PDB file of C-alpha atoms in Angstrom:
ATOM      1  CA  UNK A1306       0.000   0.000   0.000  1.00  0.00           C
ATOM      2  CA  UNK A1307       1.372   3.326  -0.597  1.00  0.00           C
ATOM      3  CA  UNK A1308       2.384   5.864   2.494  1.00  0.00           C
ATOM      4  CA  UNK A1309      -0.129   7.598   3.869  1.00  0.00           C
ATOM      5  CA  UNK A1310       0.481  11.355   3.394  1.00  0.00           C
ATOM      6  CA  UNK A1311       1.531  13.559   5.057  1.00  0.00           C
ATOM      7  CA  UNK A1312       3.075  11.412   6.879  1.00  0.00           C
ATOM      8  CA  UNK A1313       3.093  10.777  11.082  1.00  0.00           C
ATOM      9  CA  UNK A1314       5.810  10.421  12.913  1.00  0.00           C
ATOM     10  CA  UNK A1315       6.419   9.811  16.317  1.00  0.00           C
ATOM     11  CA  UNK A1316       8.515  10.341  19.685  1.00  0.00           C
ATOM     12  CA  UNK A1317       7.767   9.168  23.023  1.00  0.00           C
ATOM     13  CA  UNK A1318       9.213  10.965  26.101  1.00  0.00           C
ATOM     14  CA  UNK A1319       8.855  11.433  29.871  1.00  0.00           C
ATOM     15  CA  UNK A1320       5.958  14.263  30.797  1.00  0.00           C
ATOM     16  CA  UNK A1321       8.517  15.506  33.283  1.00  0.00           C
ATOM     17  CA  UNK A1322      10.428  16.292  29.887  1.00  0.00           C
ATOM     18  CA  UNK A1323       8.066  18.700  28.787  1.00  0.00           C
ATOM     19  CA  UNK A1324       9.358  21.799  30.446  1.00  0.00           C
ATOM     20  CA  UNK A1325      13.223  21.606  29.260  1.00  0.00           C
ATOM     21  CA  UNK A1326      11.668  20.958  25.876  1.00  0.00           C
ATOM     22  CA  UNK A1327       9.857  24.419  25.663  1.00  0.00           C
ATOM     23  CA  UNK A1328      12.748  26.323  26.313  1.00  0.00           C
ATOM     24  CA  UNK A1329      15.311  24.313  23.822  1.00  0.00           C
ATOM     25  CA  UNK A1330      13.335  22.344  21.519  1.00  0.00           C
ATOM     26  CA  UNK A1331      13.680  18.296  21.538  1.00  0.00           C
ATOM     27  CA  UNK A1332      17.523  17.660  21.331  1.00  0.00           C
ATOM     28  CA  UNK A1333      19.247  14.369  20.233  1.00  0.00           C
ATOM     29  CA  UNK A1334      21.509  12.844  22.892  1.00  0.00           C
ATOM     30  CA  UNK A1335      24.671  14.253  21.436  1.00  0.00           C
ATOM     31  CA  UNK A1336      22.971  17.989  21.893  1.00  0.00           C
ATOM     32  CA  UNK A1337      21.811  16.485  25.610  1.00  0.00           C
ATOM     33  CA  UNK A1338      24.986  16.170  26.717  1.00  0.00           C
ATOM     34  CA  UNK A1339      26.568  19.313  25.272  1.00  0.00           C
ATOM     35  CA  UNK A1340      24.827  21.763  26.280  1.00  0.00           C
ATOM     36  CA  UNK A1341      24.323  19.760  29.920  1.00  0.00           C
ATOM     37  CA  UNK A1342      20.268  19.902  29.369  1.00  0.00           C
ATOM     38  CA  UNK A1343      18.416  17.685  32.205  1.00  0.00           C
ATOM     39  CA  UNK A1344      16.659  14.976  31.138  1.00  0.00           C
ATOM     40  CA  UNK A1345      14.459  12.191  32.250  1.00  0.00           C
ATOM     41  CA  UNK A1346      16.093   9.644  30.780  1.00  0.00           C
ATOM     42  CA  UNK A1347      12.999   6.401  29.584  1.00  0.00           C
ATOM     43  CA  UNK A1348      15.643   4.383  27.654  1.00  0.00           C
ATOM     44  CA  UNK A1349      17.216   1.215  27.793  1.00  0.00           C
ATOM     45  CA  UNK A1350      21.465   1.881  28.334  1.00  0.00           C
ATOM     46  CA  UNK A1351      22.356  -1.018  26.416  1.00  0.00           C
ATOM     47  CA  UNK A1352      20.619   0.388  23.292  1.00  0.00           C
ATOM     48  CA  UNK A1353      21.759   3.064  24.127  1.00  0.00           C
ATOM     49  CA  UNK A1354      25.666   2.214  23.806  1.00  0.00           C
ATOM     50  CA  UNK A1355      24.660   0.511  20.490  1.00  0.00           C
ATOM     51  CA  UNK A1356      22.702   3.727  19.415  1.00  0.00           C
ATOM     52  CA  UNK A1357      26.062   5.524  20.081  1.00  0.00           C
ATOM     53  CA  UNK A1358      28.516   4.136  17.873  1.00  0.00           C
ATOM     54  CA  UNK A1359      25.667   2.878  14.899  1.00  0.00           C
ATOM     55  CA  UNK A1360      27.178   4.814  12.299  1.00  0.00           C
ATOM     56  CA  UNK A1361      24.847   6.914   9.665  1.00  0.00           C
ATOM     57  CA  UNK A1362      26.360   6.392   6.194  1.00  0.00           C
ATOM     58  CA  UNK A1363      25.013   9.424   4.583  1.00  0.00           C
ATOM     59  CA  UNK A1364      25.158  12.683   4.956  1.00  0.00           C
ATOM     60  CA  UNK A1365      24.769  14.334   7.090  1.00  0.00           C
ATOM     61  CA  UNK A1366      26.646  11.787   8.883  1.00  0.00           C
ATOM     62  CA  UNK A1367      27.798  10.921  12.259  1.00  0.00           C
ATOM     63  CA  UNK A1368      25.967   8.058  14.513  1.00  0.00           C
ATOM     64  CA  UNK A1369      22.828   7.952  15.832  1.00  0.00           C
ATOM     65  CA  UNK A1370      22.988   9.864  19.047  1.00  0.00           C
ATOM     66  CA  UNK A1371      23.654  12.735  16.875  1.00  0.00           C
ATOM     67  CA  UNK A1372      19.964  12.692  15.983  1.00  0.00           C
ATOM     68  CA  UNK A1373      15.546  13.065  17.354  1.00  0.00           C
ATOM     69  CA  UNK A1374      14.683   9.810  16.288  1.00  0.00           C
ATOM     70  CA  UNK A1375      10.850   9.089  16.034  1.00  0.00           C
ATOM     71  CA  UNK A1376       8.970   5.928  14.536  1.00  0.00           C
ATOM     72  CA  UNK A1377       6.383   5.898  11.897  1.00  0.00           C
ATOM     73  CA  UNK A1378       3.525   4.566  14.497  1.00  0.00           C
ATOM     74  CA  UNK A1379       2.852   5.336  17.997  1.00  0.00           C
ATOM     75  CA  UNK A1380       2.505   2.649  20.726  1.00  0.00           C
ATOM     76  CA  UNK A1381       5.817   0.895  20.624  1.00  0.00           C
ATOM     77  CA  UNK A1382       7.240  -2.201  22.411  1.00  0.00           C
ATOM     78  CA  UNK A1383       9.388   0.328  23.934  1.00  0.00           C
ATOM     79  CA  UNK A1384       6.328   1.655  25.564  1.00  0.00           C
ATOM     80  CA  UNK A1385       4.779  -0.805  26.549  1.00  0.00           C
ATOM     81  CA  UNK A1386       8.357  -2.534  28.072  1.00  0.00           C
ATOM     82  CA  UNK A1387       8.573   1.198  30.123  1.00  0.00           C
ATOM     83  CA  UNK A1388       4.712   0.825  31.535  1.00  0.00           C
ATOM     84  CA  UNK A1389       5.860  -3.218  33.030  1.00  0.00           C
ATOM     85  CA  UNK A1390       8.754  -1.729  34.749  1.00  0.00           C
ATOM     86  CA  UNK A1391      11.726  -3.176  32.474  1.00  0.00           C
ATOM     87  CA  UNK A1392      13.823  -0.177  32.546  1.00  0.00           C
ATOM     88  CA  UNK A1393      16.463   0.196  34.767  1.00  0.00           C
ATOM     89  CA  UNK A1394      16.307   3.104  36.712  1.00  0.00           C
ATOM     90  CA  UNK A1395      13.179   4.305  35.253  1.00  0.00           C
ATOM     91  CA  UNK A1396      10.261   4.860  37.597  1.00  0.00           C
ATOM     92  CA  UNK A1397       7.916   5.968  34.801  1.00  0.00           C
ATOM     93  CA  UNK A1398       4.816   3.994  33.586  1.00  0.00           C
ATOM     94  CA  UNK A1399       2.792   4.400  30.417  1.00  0.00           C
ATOM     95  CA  UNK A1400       0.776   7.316  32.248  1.00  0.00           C
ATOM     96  CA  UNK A1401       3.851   9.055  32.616  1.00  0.00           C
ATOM     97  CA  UNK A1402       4.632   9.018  28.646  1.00  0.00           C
ATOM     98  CA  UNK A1403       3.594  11.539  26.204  1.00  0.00           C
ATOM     99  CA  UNK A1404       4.150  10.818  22.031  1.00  0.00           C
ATOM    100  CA  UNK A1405       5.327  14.175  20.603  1.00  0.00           C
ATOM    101  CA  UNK A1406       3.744  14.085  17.075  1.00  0.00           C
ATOM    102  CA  UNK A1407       4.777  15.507  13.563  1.00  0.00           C
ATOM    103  CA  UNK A1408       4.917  15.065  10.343  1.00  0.00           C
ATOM    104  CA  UNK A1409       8.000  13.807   7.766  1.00  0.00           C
ATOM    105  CA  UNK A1410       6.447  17.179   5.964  1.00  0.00           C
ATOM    106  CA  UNK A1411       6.519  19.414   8.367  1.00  0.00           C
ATOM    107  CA  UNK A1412      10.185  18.724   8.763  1.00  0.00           C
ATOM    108  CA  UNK A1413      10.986  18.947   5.649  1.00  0.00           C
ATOM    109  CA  UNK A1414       9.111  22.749   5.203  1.00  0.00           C
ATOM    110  CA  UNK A1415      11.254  23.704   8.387  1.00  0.00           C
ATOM    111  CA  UNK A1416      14.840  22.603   5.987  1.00  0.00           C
ATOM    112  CA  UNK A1417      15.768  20.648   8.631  1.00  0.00           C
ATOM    113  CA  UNK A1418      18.718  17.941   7.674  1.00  0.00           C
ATOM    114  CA  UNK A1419      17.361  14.470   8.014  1.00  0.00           C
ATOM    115  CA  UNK A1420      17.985  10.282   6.891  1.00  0.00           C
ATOM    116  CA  UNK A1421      15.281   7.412   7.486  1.00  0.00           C
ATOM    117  CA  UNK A1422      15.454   3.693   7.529  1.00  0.00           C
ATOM    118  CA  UNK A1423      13.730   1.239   6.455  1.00  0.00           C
ATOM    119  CA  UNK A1424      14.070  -1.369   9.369  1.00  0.00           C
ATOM    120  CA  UNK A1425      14.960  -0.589  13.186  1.00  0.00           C
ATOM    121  CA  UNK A1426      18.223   2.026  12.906  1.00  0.00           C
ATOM    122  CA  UNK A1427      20.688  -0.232  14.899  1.00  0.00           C
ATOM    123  CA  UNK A1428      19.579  -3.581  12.744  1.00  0.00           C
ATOM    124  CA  UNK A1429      22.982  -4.826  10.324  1.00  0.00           C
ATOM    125  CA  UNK A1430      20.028  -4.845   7.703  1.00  0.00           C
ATOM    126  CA  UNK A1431      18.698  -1.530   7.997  1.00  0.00           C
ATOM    127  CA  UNK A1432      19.415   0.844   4.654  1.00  0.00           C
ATOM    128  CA  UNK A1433      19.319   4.182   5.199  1.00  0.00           C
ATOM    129  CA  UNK A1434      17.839   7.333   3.416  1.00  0.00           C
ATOM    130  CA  UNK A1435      17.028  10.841   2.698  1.00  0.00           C
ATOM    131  CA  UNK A1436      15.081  11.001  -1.011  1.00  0.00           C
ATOM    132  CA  UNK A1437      11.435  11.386   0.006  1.00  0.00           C
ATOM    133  CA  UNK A1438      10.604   8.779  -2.925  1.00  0.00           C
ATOM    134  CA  UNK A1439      12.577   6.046  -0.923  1.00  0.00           C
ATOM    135  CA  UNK A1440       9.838   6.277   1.898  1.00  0.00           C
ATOM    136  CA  UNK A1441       7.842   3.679  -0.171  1.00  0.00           C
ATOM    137  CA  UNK A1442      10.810   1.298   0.683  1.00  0.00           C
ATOM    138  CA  UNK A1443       9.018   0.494   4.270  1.00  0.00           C
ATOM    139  CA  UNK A1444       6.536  -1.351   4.391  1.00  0.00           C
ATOM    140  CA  UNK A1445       3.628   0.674   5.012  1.00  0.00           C
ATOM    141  CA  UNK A1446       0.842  -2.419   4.838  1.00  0.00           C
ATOM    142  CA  UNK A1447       2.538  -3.751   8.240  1.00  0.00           C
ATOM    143  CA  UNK A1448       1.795  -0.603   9.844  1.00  0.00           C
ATOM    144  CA  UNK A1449      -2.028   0.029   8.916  1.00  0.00           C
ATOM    145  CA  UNK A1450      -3.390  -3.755   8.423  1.00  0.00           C
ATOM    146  CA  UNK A1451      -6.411  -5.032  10.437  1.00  0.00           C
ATOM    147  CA  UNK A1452      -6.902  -5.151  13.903  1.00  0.00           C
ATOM    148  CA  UNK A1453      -6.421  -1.461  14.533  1.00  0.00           C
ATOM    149  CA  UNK A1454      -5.975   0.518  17.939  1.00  0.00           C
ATOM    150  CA  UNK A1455      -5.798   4.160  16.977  1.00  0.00           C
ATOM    151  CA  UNK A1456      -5.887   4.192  13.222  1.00  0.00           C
ATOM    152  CA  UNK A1457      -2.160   1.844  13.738  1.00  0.00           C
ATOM    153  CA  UNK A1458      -2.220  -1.927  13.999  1.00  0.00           C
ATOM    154  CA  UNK A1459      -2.218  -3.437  17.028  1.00  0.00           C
ATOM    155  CA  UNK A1460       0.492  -6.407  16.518  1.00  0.00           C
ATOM    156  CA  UNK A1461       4.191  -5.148  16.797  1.00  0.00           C
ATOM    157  CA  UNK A1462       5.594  -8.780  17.237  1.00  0.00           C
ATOM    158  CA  UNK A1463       7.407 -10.984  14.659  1.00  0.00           C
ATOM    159  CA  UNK A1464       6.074 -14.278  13.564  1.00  0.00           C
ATOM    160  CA  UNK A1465       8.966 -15.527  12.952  1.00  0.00           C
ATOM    161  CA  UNK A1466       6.946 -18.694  11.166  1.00  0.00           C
ATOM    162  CA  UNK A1467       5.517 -16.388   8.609  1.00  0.00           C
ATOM    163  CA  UNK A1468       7.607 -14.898   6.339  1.00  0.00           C
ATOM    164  CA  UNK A1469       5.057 -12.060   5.919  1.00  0.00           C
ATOM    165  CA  UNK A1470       5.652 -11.089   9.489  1.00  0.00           C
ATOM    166  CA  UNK A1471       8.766 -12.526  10.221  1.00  0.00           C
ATOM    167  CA  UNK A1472      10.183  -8.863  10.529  1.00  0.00           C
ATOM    168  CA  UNK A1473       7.051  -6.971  11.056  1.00  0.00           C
ATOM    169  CA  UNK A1474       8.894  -5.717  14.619  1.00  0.00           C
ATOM    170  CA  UNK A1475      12.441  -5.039  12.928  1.00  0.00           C
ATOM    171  CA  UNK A1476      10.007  -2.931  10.239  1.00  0.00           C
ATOM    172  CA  UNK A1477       7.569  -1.357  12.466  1.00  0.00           C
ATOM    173  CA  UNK A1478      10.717   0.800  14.452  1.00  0.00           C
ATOM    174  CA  UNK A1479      11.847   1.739  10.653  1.00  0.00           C
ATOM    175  CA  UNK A1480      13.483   5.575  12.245  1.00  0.00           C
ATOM    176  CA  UNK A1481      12.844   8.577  11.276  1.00  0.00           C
ATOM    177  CA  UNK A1482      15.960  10.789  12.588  1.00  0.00           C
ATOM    178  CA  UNK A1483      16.493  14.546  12.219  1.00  0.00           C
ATOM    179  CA  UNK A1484      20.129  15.708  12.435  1.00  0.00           C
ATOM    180  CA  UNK A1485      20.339  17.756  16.000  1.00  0.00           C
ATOM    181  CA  UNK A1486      17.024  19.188  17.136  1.00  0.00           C
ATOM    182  CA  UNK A1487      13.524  20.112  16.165  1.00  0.00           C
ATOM    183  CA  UNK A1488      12.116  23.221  17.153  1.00  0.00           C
ATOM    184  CA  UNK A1489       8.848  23.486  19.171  1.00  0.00           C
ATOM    185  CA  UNK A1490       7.295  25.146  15.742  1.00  0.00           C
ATOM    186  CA  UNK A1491       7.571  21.869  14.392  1.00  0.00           C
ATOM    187  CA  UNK A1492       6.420  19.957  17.599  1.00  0.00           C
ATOM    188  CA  UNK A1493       2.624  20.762  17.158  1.00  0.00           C
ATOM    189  CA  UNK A1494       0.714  17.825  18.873  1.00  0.00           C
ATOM    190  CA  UNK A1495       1.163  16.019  22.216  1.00  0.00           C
ATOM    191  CA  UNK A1496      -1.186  13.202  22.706  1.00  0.00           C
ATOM    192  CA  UNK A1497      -1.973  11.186  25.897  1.00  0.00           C
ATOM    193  CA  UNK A1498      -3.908   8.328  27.367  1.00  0.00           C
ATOM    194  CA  UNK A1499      -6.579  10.411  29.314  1.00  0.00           C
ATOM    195  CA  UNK A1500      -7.522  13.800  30.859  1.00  0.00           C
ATOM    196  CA  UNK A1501      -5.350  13.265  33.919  1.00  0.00           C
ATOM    197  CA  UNK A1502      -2.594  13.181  31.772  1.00  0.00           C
ATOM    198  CA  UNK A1503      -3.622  16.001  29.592  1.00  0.00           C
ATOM    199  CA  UNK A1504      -4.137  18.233  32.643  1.00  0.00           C
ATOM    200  CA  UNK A1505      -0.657  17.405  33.400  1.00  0.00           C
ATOM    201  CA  UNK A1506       0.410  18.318  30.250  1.00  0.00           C
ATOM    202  CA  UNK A1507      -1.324  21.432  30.519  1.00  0.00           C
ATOM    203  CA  UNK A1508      -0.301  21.906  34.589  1.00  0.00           C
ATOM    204  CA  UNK A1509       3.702  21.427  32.740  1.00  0.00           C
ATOM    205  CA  UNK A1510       3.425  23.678  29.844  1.00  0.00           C
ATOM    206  CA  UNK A1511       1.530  26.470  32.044  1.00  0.00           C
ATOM    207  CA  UNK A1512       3.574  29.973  31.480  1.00  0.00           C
ATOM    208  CA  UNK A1513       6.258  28.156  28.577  1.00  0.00           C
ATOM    209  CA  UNK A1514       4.457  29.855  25.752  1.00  0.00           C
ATOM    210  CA  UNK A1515       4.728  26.009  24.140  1.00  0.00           C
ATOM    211  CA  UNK A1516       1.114  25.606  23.338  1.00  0.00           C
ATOM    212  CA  UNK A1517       0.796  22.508  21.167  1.00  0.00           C
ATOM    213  CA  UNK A1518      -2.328  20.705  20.647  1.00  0.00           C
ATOM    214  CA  UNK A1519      -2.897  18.217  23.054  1.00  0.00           C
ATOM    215  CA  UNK A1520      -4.852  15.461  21.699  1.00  0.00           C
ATOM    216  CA  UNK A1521      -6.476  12.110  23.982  1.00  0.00           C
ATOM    217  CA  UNK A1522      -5.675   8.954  22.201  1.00  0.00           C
ATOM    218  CA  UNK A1523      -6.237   5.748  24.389  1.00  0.00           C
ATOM    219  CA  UNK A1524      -5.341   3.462  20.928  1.00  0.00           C
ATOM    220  CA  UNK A1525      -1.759   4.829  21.330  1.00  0.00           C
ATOM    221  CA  UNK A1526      -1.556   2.611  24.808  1.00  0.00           C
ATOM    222  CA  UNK A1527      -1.529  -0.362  25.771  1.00  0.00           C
TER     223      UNK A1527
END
């Protein structure tokens, strides 16, 4: 099936996030650490160290902790491992996640530099990108096909019996990655489980002058 357009993409982080993000945008780790932002930190450190020497083979370069990555769909295993308490050091549950939503066109109308893959960023396999035509090298059917939760499928998981799904995980976290940082101009949705969390959205973003639409999506959760 062809891409839907525009385009979604998606980044999950820590409400308590919300506040450093007004005032300097959403960073990649490399920016993070430079300019000694505070962060909630929702990730797995493993990854992590992988994430930080993965190589990007095209320009403009560098590994991966020099960019914002965000999937193509929201509710994603890493999600949904966060809300059971697999996460070292991470007190956080699903209820304590936001996605941060934009578009692949957005970005590109702000000229900001980005690459995409294909399959999950660290993956040997994955082939990376920057022509918008090479989008329709994912495979977009895995992401839309029946049952639904929230326009998305549900199923994440690999099958590893059936060759049509035996990657639908490794393809499912195809990355979208923008080089450095995306402005809060570009950041215009926030979307949440329920009104609690929205009011905490709101409660966080009182006084930032961030005011992006915050939308309830309860299909984004598990």
């Amino acid at each position: 099936m062809p891409r839907p357009t525009p385009t979604q993409i998606f980044h999950i982080t820590a409400i308590d996030n919300l506040v450093s993000i007004s005032k300097v945008g959403l960073l990649s780790k490399r920016e993070v650490a430079t300019r000694g932002v505070g962060f909630a930190n929702i990730a797995f450190q493993t990854v992590q160290g992988y994430r930080s020497v993965k190589a990007v083979p095209i320009a403009p370069g560098g590994n991966l902790h020099d960019y914002v990555p965000f999937y193509f769909g929201p509710r994603s295993p890493m999600l949904r491992t966060i809300d059971a308490g697999n996460v070292d050091g991470c007190t956080y549950r699903q209820d304590d996640i936001v996605h941060l939503t934009t578009t692949v066109e957005a970005i590109s109308a702000a000229g900001l530099a980005s690459v995409f893959t294909n399959y999950h960023a660290v993956k040997a396999f994955a082939e990376f990108f920057s022509i918008p035509a090479d989008l329709d090298r994912i495979d977009w059917e895995l992401f839309f096909e029946a049952p639904r939760l929230g326009g998305y499928c549900k199923y994440w998981n690999s099958v590893h019996s059936k060759a049509r799904y035996a990657l639908r995980m490794e393809t499912r976290q195809a990355e979208f990655l923008v080089h450095n940082s995306v402005p809060l101009a570009v950041l215009g949705q926030i979307a949440v489980r329920t009104e609690q969390m929205a009011e905490r959205v709101r409660r966080a973003l009182a006084n930032t002058g961030w005011t992006p639409d915050i939308r309830i999506v309860p299909g984004w959760y598990y």
